[in-house]
Amino acid sequence: MKRILVIGSCGQIGTELVLNLRDKYGTNNVYASDILENCPEKLYPGPYVKMDILEKEMVRSFIISEKISEVYLLAALLSAKAEERPEYAWKLNMDGLFTILDLAKEGYLRKIFWPSSIAVFGKTTPKFNTPQFTIMEPSTVYGISKQVGERWCEYYYAKYDVDVRSIRYPGLISYTSLPGGGTTDYAVDMFYQAKLGNDFTCFLSDDTALPMMYMDDAIRATLELMNAPKENIKIRSSYNLSGISFTPKDIFEEIQKYIPDFRITFMPDFRQKIADTWPSSIDDISARSDWGWKERYNLEMLVKKMLDNVDVSILSSVS
Ligand code: NAD
Ligand code: AKB
């Protein structure tokens, strides 16, 4: 029987991942954990433990005493927040990964999921249909931490046979919880402002195309990767994963089909410089051929699903 721990479970991905894992493996076999005192109501009932990934001894003793077999390590500072706190971002994004990789090396964990990002690429990377193997010169602290993390995952697999699996997620769009401080967050914010009847000020320019994905696809990809036979996982750094590529103008125009009075102004800020170094679209042929990945959501489906489900009352929980 699997015993799963999700670290960073109260965030944008963690909330949905825990719900999906509990559906699949049973509520009591999936521990949610986060640095926050309490988990979001959506994760009641179910085991929750307050845990700071940087408290190494506490993390180790919990995993060993609870006989955890799989860890999904999601705790991190994302691109925009990491630029505000570079030293802390480096510590958080790297130290936690070593704690978990070492536990697997010592035989306490059977499998690890650790997400990378399109932020591993940089301005010297081919921008369109970015290949799996290409030039990677990230210029953000977040991107550097993800690229270095990829190298260490690959190393622990090659040297110690640690079964660590990873996806370079694109920008994720969802309504269950709010995003945590990334460059692609604008696309989620746009839905809340549209539903509130507000005008929207976009921090990226109208023509900034980025790889994006609806959360259901990202969660499904994660579970498919984790359940694929070990011998199929040929890439131990991280897999490129492609869903949709769109600009702020594309998504605005799609929302406007439902809310014709919706208005937008473009006022690029420091996040524009980050976005300018990232790919516009991704080639994910390796994920497709190694473990059968295929996206389901296109832009039209994503926008309809978001407008049907975004609940603006969630905003009061952060104000
Ligand atoms: P998020 O910011 O929404 O959630 C991160 C969670 O980690 C938060 O609940 C936070 O409280 C928790 N956390 C922070 N510090 C912690 C600590 N010291 N100990 C334990 N928990 C701590 O992030 P997310 O969007 O859910 O992203 C999860 C992972 O996926 C990250 O590694 C991120 O880099 C990666 N990723 C996300 C996206 C995306 O679009 N959401 C895209 C690419 C990669
Ligand atoms: C961010 O914008 O930082 C994240 C990511 C693409 O890694 N959404």
mmCIF file of C-alpha atoms and ligand atoms in Angstrom:
data_model
loop_
_atom_site.group_PDB
_atom_site.id
_atom_site.type_symbol
_atom_site.label_atom_id
_atom_site.label_comp_id
_atom_site.label_asym_id
_atom_site.label_seq_id
_atom_site.Cartn_x
_atom_site.Cartn_y
_atom_site.Cartn_z
ATOM 1 C CA MET A 1 0.000 0.000 0.000
ATOM 2 C CA LYS A 2 1.337 3.445 -0.944
ATOM 3 C CA ARG A 3 1.756 6.033 1.842
ATOM 4 C CA ILE A 4 2.038 9.426 0.189
ATOM 5 C CA LEU A 5 3.203 12.799 1.512
ATOM 6 C CA VAL A 6 2.574 16.033 -0.430
ATOM 7 C CA ILE A 7 4.844 18.846 0.790
ATOM 8 C CA GLY A 8 3.545 22.325 -0.094
ATOM 9 C CA SER A 9 0.008 20.960 -0.336
ATOM 10 C CA CYS A 10 -1.845 24.231 0.316
ATOM 11 C CA GLY A 11 -0.695 25.880 -2.912
ATOM 12 C CA GLN A 12 -2.109 26.063 -6.421
ATOM 13 C CA ILE A 13 -1.000 22.573 -7.476
ATOM 14 C CA GLY A 14 -0.928 20.892 -4.076
ATOM 15 C CA THR A 15 -4.599 21.437 -3.256
ATOM 16 C CA GLU A 16 -5.750 19.723 -6.452
ATOM 17 C CA LEU A 17 -3.051 17.074 -6.362
ATOM 18 C CA VAL A 18 -3.991 15.981 -2.825
ATOM 19 C CA LEU A 19 -7.680 15.723 -3.783
ATOM 20 C CA ASN A 20 -6.806 13.597 -6.828
ATOM 21 C CA LEU A 21 -4.354 11.366 -4.937
ATOM 22 C CA ARG A 22 -6.910 10.809 -2.155
ATOM 23 C CA ASP A 23 -9.559 9.798 -4.720
ATOM 24 C CA LYS A 24 -7.136 7.275 -6.134
ATOM 25 C CA TYR A 25 -5.348 5.895 -3.063
ATOM 26 C CA GLY A 26 -7.715 6.653 -0.169
ATOM 27 C CA THR A 27 -7.933 9.727 2.066
ATOM 28 C CA ASN A 28 -5.913 8.322 4.944
ATOM 29 C CA ASN A 29 -3.035 7.212 2.721
ATOM 30 C CA VAL A 30 -2.317 10.745 1.490
ATOM 31 C CA TYR A 31 -0.849 13.241 3.983
ATOM 32 C CA ALA A 32 -1.108 16.910 3.117
ATOM 33 C CA SER A 33 1.628 19.102 4.598
ATOM 34 C CA ASP A 34 2.631 22.731 4.363
ATOM 35 C CA ILE A 35 4.328 25.458 6.367
ATOM 36 C CA LEU A 36 0.881 26.966 7.007
ATOM 37 C CA GLU A 37 -0.834 26.336 10.356
ATOM 38 C CA ASN A 38 -4.012 25.064 8.746
ATOM 39 C CA CYS A 39 -4.781 23.540 5.366
ATOM 40 C CA PRO A 40 -7.541 24.904 3.097
ATOM 41 C CA GLU A 41 -11.040 23.655 3.997
ATOM 42 C CA LYS A 42 -11.113 21.732 0.714
ATOM 43 C CA LEU A 43 -8.549 19.355 2.170
ATOM 44 C CA TYR A 44 -10.705 18.500 5.256
ATOM 45 C CA PRO A 45 -11.155 15.742 6.177
ATOM 46 C CA GLY A 46 -7.847 14.022 5.741
ATOM 47 C CA PRO A 47 -4.475 13.959 7.452
ATOM 48 C CA TYR A 48 -2.642 17.299 7.571
ATOM 49 C CA VAL A 49 0.685 18.040 9.189
ATOM 50 C CA LYS A 50 2.253 21.489 9.576
ATOM 51 C CA MET A 51 5.777 21.010 8.284
ATOM 52 C CA ASP A 52 8.556 23.364 7.194
ATOM 53 C CA ILE A 53 10.603 21.563 4.533
ATOM 54 C CA LEU A 54 13.654 23.424 5.840
ATOM 55 C CA GLU A 55 13.318 21.681 9.233
ATOM 56 C CA LYS A 56 15.269 18.706 7.991
ATOM 57 C CA GLU A 57 15.182 16.537 11.121
ATOM 58 C CA MET A 58 11.440 16.967 11.555
ATOM 59 C CA VAL A 59 10.827 16.051 7.887
ATOM 60 C CA ARG A 60 13.100 13.016 8.149
ATOM 61 C CA SER A 61 11.566 11.663 11.339
ATOM 62 C CA PHE A 62 8.006 12.152 10.031
ATOM 63 C CA ILE A 63 8.730 10.314 6.779
ATOM 64 C CA ILE A 64 10.529 7.475 8.548
ATOM 65 C CA SER A 65 8.059 7.046 11.425
ATOM 66 C CA GLU A 66 4.960 7.242 9.195
ATOM 67 C CA LYS A 67 6.514 4.835 6.685
ATOM 68 C CA ILE A 68 5.926 7.236 3.790
ATOM 69 C CA SER A 69 6.721 5.587 0.457
ATOM 70 C CA GLU A 70 6.209 8.482 -2.022
ATOM 71 C CA VAL A 71 6.799 12.216 -1.735
ATOM 72 C CA TYR A 72 5.488 14.978 -4.007
ATOM 73 C CA LEU A 73 7.735 17.945 -3.185
ATOM 74 C CA LEU A 74 5.934 21.136 -4.209
ATOM 75 C CA ALA A 75 7.182 23.700 -1.676
ATOM 76 C CA ALA A 76 9.066 26.440 -3.527
ATOM 77 C CA LEU A 77 9.147 30.177 -4.223
ATOM 78 C CA LEU A 78 7.977 30.843 -7.777
ATOM 79 C CA SER A 79 9.579 33.158 -10.319
ATOM 80 C CA ALA A 80 8.301 36.598 -9.305
ATOM 81 C CA LYS A 81 8.496 36.034 -5.531
ATOM 82 C CA ALA A 82 11.940 34.454 -5.855
ATOM 83 C CA GLU A 83 13.305 37.624 -7.491
ATOM 84 C CA GLU A 84 12.181 39.545 -4.389
ATOM 85 C CA ARG A 85 13.920 37.118 -1.978
ATOM 86 C CA PRO A 86 16.737 35.477 -3.988
ATOM 87 C CA GLU A 87 18.748 34.026 -1.084
ATOM 88 C CA TYR A 88 15.742 32.534 0.648
ATOM 89 C CA ALA A 89 14.381 31.224 -2.672
ATOM 90 C CA TRP A 90 17.649 29.452 -3.369
ATOM 91 C CA LYS A 91 17.648 27.877 0.090
ATOM 92 C CA LEU A 92 14.010 26.799 -0.043
ATOM 93 C CA ASN A 93 14.118 25.490 -3.602
ATOM 94 C CA MET A 94 17.383 23.534 -3.124
ATOM 95 C CA ASP A 95 17.674 22.361 0.517
ATOM 96 C CA GLY A 96 14.269 20.698 0.558
ATOM 97 C CA LEU A 97 15.113 18.745 -2.574
ATOM 98 C CA PHE A 98 18.331 17.361 -1.013
ATOM 99 C CA THR A 99 16.454 16.307 2.156
ATOM 100 C CA ILE A 100 14.035 14.247 0.070
ATOM 101 C CA LEU A 101 16.606 12.878 -2.406
ATOM 102 C CA ASP A 102 18.782 11.724 0.515
ATOM 103 C CA LEU A 103 15.873 9.915 2.188
ATOM 104 C CA ALA A 104 15.311 8.011 -1.064
ATOM 105 C CA LYS A 105 19.030 7.285 -1.390
ATOM 106 C CA GLU A 106 18.969 5.792 2.124
ATOM 107 C CA GLY A 107 16.071 3.524 1.100
ATOM 108 C CA TYR A 108 13.236 5.246 3.017
ATOM 109 C CA LEU A 109 11.310 6.379 -0.098
ATOM 110 C CA ARG A 110 10.403 4.389 -3.191
ATOM 111 C CA LYS A 111 9.473 7.289 -5.478
ATOM 112 C CA ILE A 112 9.703 11.081 -5.614
ATOM 113 C CA PHE A 113 7.925 13.682 -7.730
ATOM 114 C CA TRP A 114 9.635 17.057 -7.964
ATOM 115 C CA PRO A 115 8.398 19.675 -10.443
ATOM 116 C CA SER A 116 10.632 21.732 -12.676
ATOM 117 C CA SER A 117 9.425 24.575 -14.907
ATOM 118 C CA ILE A 118 9.706 26.242 -18.301
ATOM 119 C CA ALA A 119 11.805 28.725 -16.279
ATOM 120 C CA VAL A 120 14.835 26.444 -16.804
ATOM 121 C CA PHE A 121 15.150 27.965 -20.267
ATOM 122 C CA GLY A 122 16.674 31.345 -21.029
ATOM 123 C CA LYS A 123 17.013 33.923 -23.736
ATOM 124 C CA THR A 124 19.563 31.861 -25.700
ATOM 125 C CA THR A 125 17.120 28.920 -25.894
ATOM 126 C CA PRO A 126 15.183 28.436 -29.171
ATOM 127 C CA LYS A 127 11.898 30.217 -28.416
ATOM 128 C CA PHE A 128 9.439 28.238 -30.521
ATOM 129 C CA ASN A 129 8.829 24.498 -30.072
ATOM 130 C CA THR A 130 11.636 24.500 -27.526
ATOM 131 C CA PRO A 131 13.214 21.034 -27.675
ATOM 132 C CA GLN A 132 13.674 18.701 -24.708
ATOM 133 C CA PHE A 133 17.466 18.921 -25.027
ATOM 134 C CA THR A 134 18.691 22.403 -25.870
ATOM 135 C CA ILE A 135 20.587 25.434 -24.606
ATOM 136 C CA MET A 136 19.556 26.281 -21.037
ATOM 137 C CA GLU A 137 20.838 29.546 -19.598
ATOM 138 C CA PRO A 138 18.179 30.681 -17.117
ATOM 139 C CA SER A 139 18.576 34.218 -15.779
ATOM 140 C CA THR A 140 16.189 34.138 -12.789
ATOM 141 C CA VAL A 141 17.003 32.680 -9.372
ATOM 142 C CA TYR A 142 13.928 30.476 -9.777
ATOM 143 C CA GLY A 143 15.069 29.185 -13.179
ATOM 144 C CA ILE A 144 18.597 28.575 -11.916
ATOM 145 C CA SER A 145 17.261 26.614 -8.921
ATOM 146 C CA LYS A 146 15.088 24.482 -11.211
ATOM 147 C CA GLN A 147 17.911 23.787 -13.630
ATOM 148 C CA VAL A 148 20.300 22.804 -10.841
ATOM 149 C CA GLY A 149 17.541 20.690 -9.261
ATOM 150 C CA GLU A 150 17.142 18.836 -12.561
ATOM 151 C CA ARG A 151 20.836 18.043 -12.670
ATOM 152 C CA TRP A 152 20.762 16.685 -9.093
ATOM 153 C CA CYS A 153 17.685 14.523 -9.818
ATOM 154 C CA GLU A 154 19.491 13.050 -12.815
ATOM 155 C CA TYR A 155 22.597 12.469 -10.679
ATOM 156 C CA TYR A 156 20.741 10.724 -7.830
ATOM 157 C CA TYR A 157 19.037 8.446 -10.357
ATOM 158 C CA ALA A 158 22.275 7.593 -12.172
ATOM 159 C CA LYS A 159 24.410 7.158 -9.066
ATOM 160 C CA TYR A 160 21.990 5.819 -6.414
ATOM 161 C CA ASP A 161 19.044 4.543 -8.503
ATOM 162 C CA VAL A 162 16.680 7.042 -6.840
ATOM 163 C CA ASP A 163 13.335 6.846 -8.671
ATOM 164 C CA VAL A 164 12.756 10.577 -9.054
ATOM 165 C CA ARG A 165 10.394 11.833 -11.768
ATOM 166 C CA SER A 166 9.798 15.355 -12.966
ATOM 167 C CA ILE A 167 7.869 17.576 -15.367
ATOM 168 C CA ARG A 168 8.769 21.060 -16.582
ATOM 169 C CA TYR A 169 5.316 22.478 -15.963
ATOM 170 C CA PRO A 170 4.173 25.383 -18.115
ATOM 171 C CA GLY A 171 2.095 28.178 -16.481
ATOM 172 C CA LEU A 172 -0.886 26.512 -14.817
ATOM 173 C CA ILE A 173 -4.438 27.833 -14.854
ATOM 174 C CA SER A 174 -6.934 26.741 -12.188
ATOM 175 C CA TYR A 175 -9.751 27.946 -9.937
ATOM 176 C CA THR A 176 -9.515 25.729 -6.808
ATOM 177 C CA SER A 177 -6.809 27.858 -5.206
ATOM 178 C CA LEU A 178 -4.939 31.013 -6.169
ATOM 179 C CA PRO A 179 -1.473 31.007 -7.756
ATOM 180 C CA GLY A 180 1.490 31.712 -5.503
ATOM 181 C CA GLY A 181 3.590 34.458 -7.137
ATOM 182 C CA GLY A 182 4.672 33.504 -10.642
ATOM 183 C CA THR A 183 5.017 35.299 -13.967
ATOM 184 C CA THR A 184 2.121 33.364 -15.521
ATOM 185 C CA ASP A 185 -0.291 34.343 -12.690
ATOM 186 C CA TYR A 186 -1.722 37.173 -14.836
ATOM 187 C CA ALA A 187 -3.789 34.642 -16.759
ATOM 188 C CA VAL A 188 -5.551 33.420 -13.601
ATOM 189 C CA ASP A 189 -6.063 36.961 -12.225
ATOM 190 C CA MET A 190 -7.752 37.961 -15.476
ATOM 191 C CA PHE A 191 -10.665 35.594 -14.785
ATOM 192 C CA TYR A 192 -11.284 36.990 -11.286
ATOM 193 C CA GLN A 193 -11.312 40.596 -12.501
ATOM 194 C CA ALA A 194 -13.570 39.689 -15.446
ATOM 195 C CA LYS A 195 -16.049 37.984 -13.113
ATOM 196 C CA LEU A 196 -15.960 40.906 -10.651
ATOM 197 C CA GLY A 197 -16.866 43.244 -13.534
ATOM 198 C CA ASN A 198 -13.549 45.101 -13.163
ATOM 199 C CA ASP A 199 -11.172 46.321 -15.851
ATOM 200 C CA PHE A 200 -7.895 44.376 -15.882
ATOM 201 C CA THR A 201 -4.347 45.721 -15.846
ATOM 202 C CA CYS A 202 -2.011 43.126 -17.302
ATOM 203 C CA PHE A 203 1.635 43.076 -16.169
ATOM 204 C CA LEU A 204 2.748 41.465 -19.454
ATOM 205 C CA SER A 205 2.506 42.972 -22.940
ATOM 206 C CA ASP A 206 -0.368 41.928 -25.216
ATOM 207 C CA ASP A 207 1.835 39.764 -27.474
ATOM 208 C CA THR A 208 3.822 37.772 -24.862
ATOM 209 C CA ALA A 209 3.156 34.160 -25.851
ATOM 210 C CA LEU A 210 3.915 31.601 -23.123
ATOM 211 C CA PRO A 211 3.318 27.860 -22.706
ATOM 212 C CA MET A 212 0.277 27.320 -20.471
ATOM 213 C CA MET A 213 -1.907 24.437 -19.325
ATOM 214 C CA TYR A 214 -5.219 23.831 -17.590
ATOM 215 C CA MET A 215 -4.699 22.264 -14.135
ATOM 216 C CA ASP A 216 -6.660 19.057 -14.885
ATOM 217 C CA ASP A 217 -4.193 18.258 -17.648
ATOM 218 C CA ALA A 218 -1.215 18.980 -15.374
ATOM 219 C CA ILE A 219 -2.521 16.750 -12.577
ATOM 220 C CA ARG A 220 -3.310 13.961 -15.035
ATOM 221 C CA ALA A 221 0.205 14.251 -16.519
ATOM 222 C CA THR A 222 1.719 14.051 -13.028
ATOM 223 C CA LEU A 223 -0.215 10.894 -12.128
ATOM 224 C CA GLU A 224 0.485 9.307 -15.524
ATOM 225 C CA LEU A 225 4.203 9.981 -15.154
ATOM 226 C CA MET A 226 4.258 8.612 -11.595
ATOM 227 C CA ASN A 227 2.374 5.458 -12.604
ATOM 228 C CA ALA A 228 4.398 4.711 -15.743
ATOM 229 C CA PRO A 229 6.686 1.653 -15.576
ATOM 230 C CA LYS A 230 10.165 2.599 -14.357
ATOM 231 C CA GLU A 231 11.830 1.433 -17.567
ATOM 232 C CA ASN A 232 9.707 3.876 -19.619
ATOM 233 C CA ILE A 233 11.090 6.896 -17.763
ATOM 234 C CA LYS A 234 14.099 7.626 -19.902
ATOM 235 C CA ILE A 235 14.545 11.242 -18.822
ATOM 236 C CA ARG A 236 15.520 11.751 -15.196
ATOM 237 C CA SER A 237 16.142 15.488 -15.331
ATOM 238 C CA SER A 238 12.620 16.653 -16.248
ATOM 239 C CA TYR A 239 10.164 16.209 -19.120
ATOM 240 C CA ASN A 240 9.011 19.060 -21.370
ATOM 241 C CA LEU A 241 5.206 19.156 -21.309
ATOM 242 C CA SER A 242 3.059 21.100 -23.726
ATOM 243 C CA GLY A 243 -0.582 22.126 -23.443
ATOM 244 C CA ILE A 244 -1.589 25.464 -24.965
ATOM 245 C CA SER A 245 0.435 28.477 -26.035
ATOM 246 C CA PHE A 246 -1.299 31.867 -25.822
ATOM 247 C CA THR A 247 -0.725 35.601 -25.357
ATOM 248 C CA PRO A 248 -2.559 37.903 -22.918
ATOM 249 C CA LYS A 249 -4.445 39.280 -25.937
ATOM 250 C CA ASP A 250 -5.583 35.773 -26.981
ATOM 251 C CA ILE A 251 -7.017 34.916 -23.581
ATOM 252 C CA PHE A 252 -8.560 38.373 -23.140
ATOM 253 C CA GLU A 253 -10.362 38.083 -26.483
ATOM 254 C CA GLU A 254 -11.669 34.620 -25.575
ATOM 255 C CA ILE A 255 -13.015 35.907 -22.236
ATOM 256 C CA GLN A 256 -14.571 38.895 -24.009
ATOM 257 C CA LYS A 257 -16.733 36.520 -26.062
ATOM 258 C CA TYR A 258 -18.587 35.777 -22.783
ATOM 259 C CA ILE A 259 -18.158 39.191 -21.080
ATOM 260 C CA PRO A 260 -18.235 41.784 -23.898
ATOM 261 C CA ASP A 261 -17.764 44.774 -21.514
ATOM 262 C CA PHE A 262 -14.488 43.398 -20.150
ATOM 263 C CA ARG A 263 -11.608 45.856 -20.737
ATOM 264 C CA ILE A 264 -7.835 45.467 -20.493
ATOM 265 C CA THR A 265 -4.797 47.751 -20.203
ATOM 266 C CA PHE A 266 -1.254 46.494 -20.706
ATOM 267 C CA MET A 267 1.357 47.821 -18.237
ATOM 268 C CA PRO A 268 4.405 45.524 -18.323
ATOM 269 C CA ASP A 269 6.445 45.467 -15.099
ATOM 270 C CA PHE A 270 9.555 43.498 -13.944
ATOM 271 C CA ARG A 271 7.788 40.229 -14.808
ATOM 272 C CA GLN A 272 7.913 41.133 -18.516
ATOM 273 C CA LYS A 273 11.708 40.714 -18.422
ATOM 274 C CA ILE A 274 11.267 37.248 -16.942
ATOM 275 C CA ALA A 275 8.656 36.230 -19.521
ATOM 276 C CA ASP A 276 10.862 37.505 -22.356
ATOM 277 C CA THR A 277 13.455 34.846 -21.480
ATOM 278 C CA TRP A 278 10.973 31.964 -21.502
ATOM 279 C CA PRO A 279 9.833 29.873 -24.487
ATOM 280 C CA SER A 280 6.661 30.690 -26.407
ATOM 281 C CA SER A 281 5.883 27.061 -27.115
ATOM 282 C CA ILE A 282 7.280 23.653 -26.149
ATOM 283 C CA ASP A 283 8.126 20.444 -27.979
ATOM 284 C CA ASP A 284 7.173 17.539 -25.715
ATOM 285 C CA ILE A 285 7.762 14.592 -28.049
ATOM 286 C CA SER A 286 9.694 12.679 -25.323
ATOM 287 C CA ALA A 287 6.764 12.781 -22.854
ATOM 288 C CA ARG A 288 4.424 11.659 -25.644
ATOM 289 C CA SER A 289 6.577 8.746 -26.716
ATOM 290 C CA ASP A 290 7.927 7.610 -23.300
ATOM 291 C CA TRP A 291 4.716 7.604 -21.244
ATOM 292 C CA GLY A 292 1.918 8.492 -23.656
ATOM 293 C CA TRP A 293 1.236 12.133 -22.748
ATOM 294 C CA LYS A 294 -1.509 13.992 -24.629
ATOM 295 C CA GLU A 295 -3.213 17.211 -23.526
ATOM 296 C CA ARG A 296 -7.023 17.515 -23.547
ATOM 297 C CA TYR A 297 -7.711 21.225 -23.003
ATOM 298 C CA ASN A 298 -7.449 23.910 -25.684
ATOM 299 C CA LEU A 299 -7.880 27.653 -25.033
ATOM 300 C CA GLU A 300 -11.640 27.655 -25.697
ATOM 301 C CA MET A 301 -12.248 24.778 -23.262
ATOM 302 C CA LEU A 302 -9.986 26.306 -20.617
ATOM 303 C CA VAL A 303 -11.732 29.692 -20.726
ATOM 304 C CA LYS A 304 -15.225 28.158 -20.546
ATOM 305 C CA LYS A 305 -14.246 25.935 -17.619
ATOM 306 C CA MET A 306 -12.655 28.837 -15.724
ATOM 307 C CA LEU A 307 -15.576 31.216 -16.265
ATOM 308 C CA ASP A 308 -18.026 28.518 -15.146
ATOM 309 C CA ASN A 309 -16.089 27.764 -11.967
ATOM 310 C CA VAL A 310 -14.113 30.776 -10.734
ATOM 311 C CA ASP A 311 -15.526 31.807 -7.349
ATOM 312 C CA VAL A 312 -14.517 35.370 -6.473
ATOM 313 C CA SER A 313 -15.180 34.779 -2.754
ATOM 314 C CA ILE A 314 -11.805 32.964 -2.661
ATOM 315 C CA LEU A 315 -10.173 36.428 -2.970
ATOM 316 C CA SER A 316 -11.371 37.401 0.528
ATOM 317 C CA SER A 317 -9.222 34.625 2.008
ATOM 318 C CA VAL A 318 -6.072 36.473 0.891
ATOM 319 C CA SER A 319 -7.082 40.122 1.394
HETATM 320 P P1 NAD B 1 2.377 27.722 -4.648
HETATM 321 O O1 NAD B 1 3.215 28.908 -4.319
HETATM 322 O O2 NAD B 1 0.954 27.936 -4.993
HETATM 323 O O3 NAD B 1 2.441 26.671 -3.445
HETATM 324 C C1 NAD B 1 3.612 26.389 -2.743
HETATM 325 C C2 NAD B 1 3.221 25.925 -1.341
HETATM 326 O O4 NAD B 1 4.425 25.674 -0.622
HETATM 327 C C3 NAD B 1 2.452 26.991 -0.553
HETATM 328 O O5 NAD B 1 1.253 26.448 -0.015
HETATM 329 C C4 NAD B 1 3.408 27.393 0.554
HETATM 330 O O6 NAD B 1 2.753 27.712 1.783
HETATM 331 C C5 NAD B 1 4.241 26.131 0.693
HETATM 332 N N1 NAD B 1 5.550 26.412 1.305
HETATM 333 C C6 NAD B 1 6.328 27.511 1.165
HETATM 334 N N2 NAD B 1 7.418 27.403 1.928
HETATM 335 C C7 NAD B 1 7.349 26.191 2.538
HETATM 336 C C8 NAD B 1 8.184 25.518 3.460
HETATM 337 N N3 NAD B 1 9.324 26.076 3.918
HETATM 338 N N4 NAD B 1 7.816 24.291 3.874
HETATM 339 C C9 NAD B 1 6.658 23.725 3.442
HETATM 340 N N5 NAD B 1 5.804 24.344 2.605
HETATM 341 C C10 NAD B 1 6.156 25.567 2.156
HETATM 342 O O7 NAD B 1 3.140 26.933 -5.794
HETATM 343 P P2 NAD B 1 2.506 25.956 -6.888
HETATM 344 O O8 NAD B 1 2.075 26.779 -8.032
HETATM 345 O O9 NAD B 1 1.558 25.030 -6.255
HETATM 346 O O10 NAD B 1 3.829 25.209 -7.360
HETATM 347 C C11 NAD B 1 4.237 23.986 -6.790
HETATM 348 C C12 NAD B 1 5.519 23.548 -7.475
HETATM 349 O O11 NAD B 1 5.305 23.441 -8.884
HETATM 350 C C13 NAD B 1 6.703 24.509 -7.304
HETATM 351 O O12 NAD B 1 7.890 23.780 -7.211
HETATM 352 C C14 NAD B 1 6.702 25.297 -8.586
HETATM 353 O O13 NAD B 1 7.986 25.752 -8.922
HETATM 354 C C15 NAD B 1 6.243 24.253 -9.584
HETATM 355 N N6 NAD B 1 5.636 24.861 -10.769
HETATM 356 C C16 NAD B 1 4.437 25.508 -10.693
HETATM 357 C C17 NAD B 1 3.890 26.089 -11.838
HETATM 358 C C18 NAD B 1 2.570 26.813 -11.819
HETATM 359 O O14 NAD B 1 2.188 27.437 -12.832
HETATM 360 N N7 NAD B 1 1.819 26.778 -10.720
HETATM 361 C C19 NAD B 1 4.588 26.000 -13.061
HETATM 362 C C20 NAD B 1 5.831 25.378 -13.081
HETATM 363 C C21 NAD B 1 6.335 24.771 -11.930
HETATM 364 C C1 AKB B 2 5.882 30.985 -12.679
HETATM 365 O O1 AKB B 2 5.336 31.815 -13.438
HETATM 366 O O2 AKB B 2 6.832 31.241 -11.931
HETATM 367 C C2 AKB B 2 5.387 29.564 -12.721
HETATM 368 C C3 AKB B 2 6.213 28.746 -13.655
HETATM 369 C C4 AKB B 2 5.923 28.759 -15.088
HETATM 370 O O3 AKB B 2 7.139 28.106 -13.221
HETATM 371 N N1 AKB B 2 3.997 29.577 -13.082
#
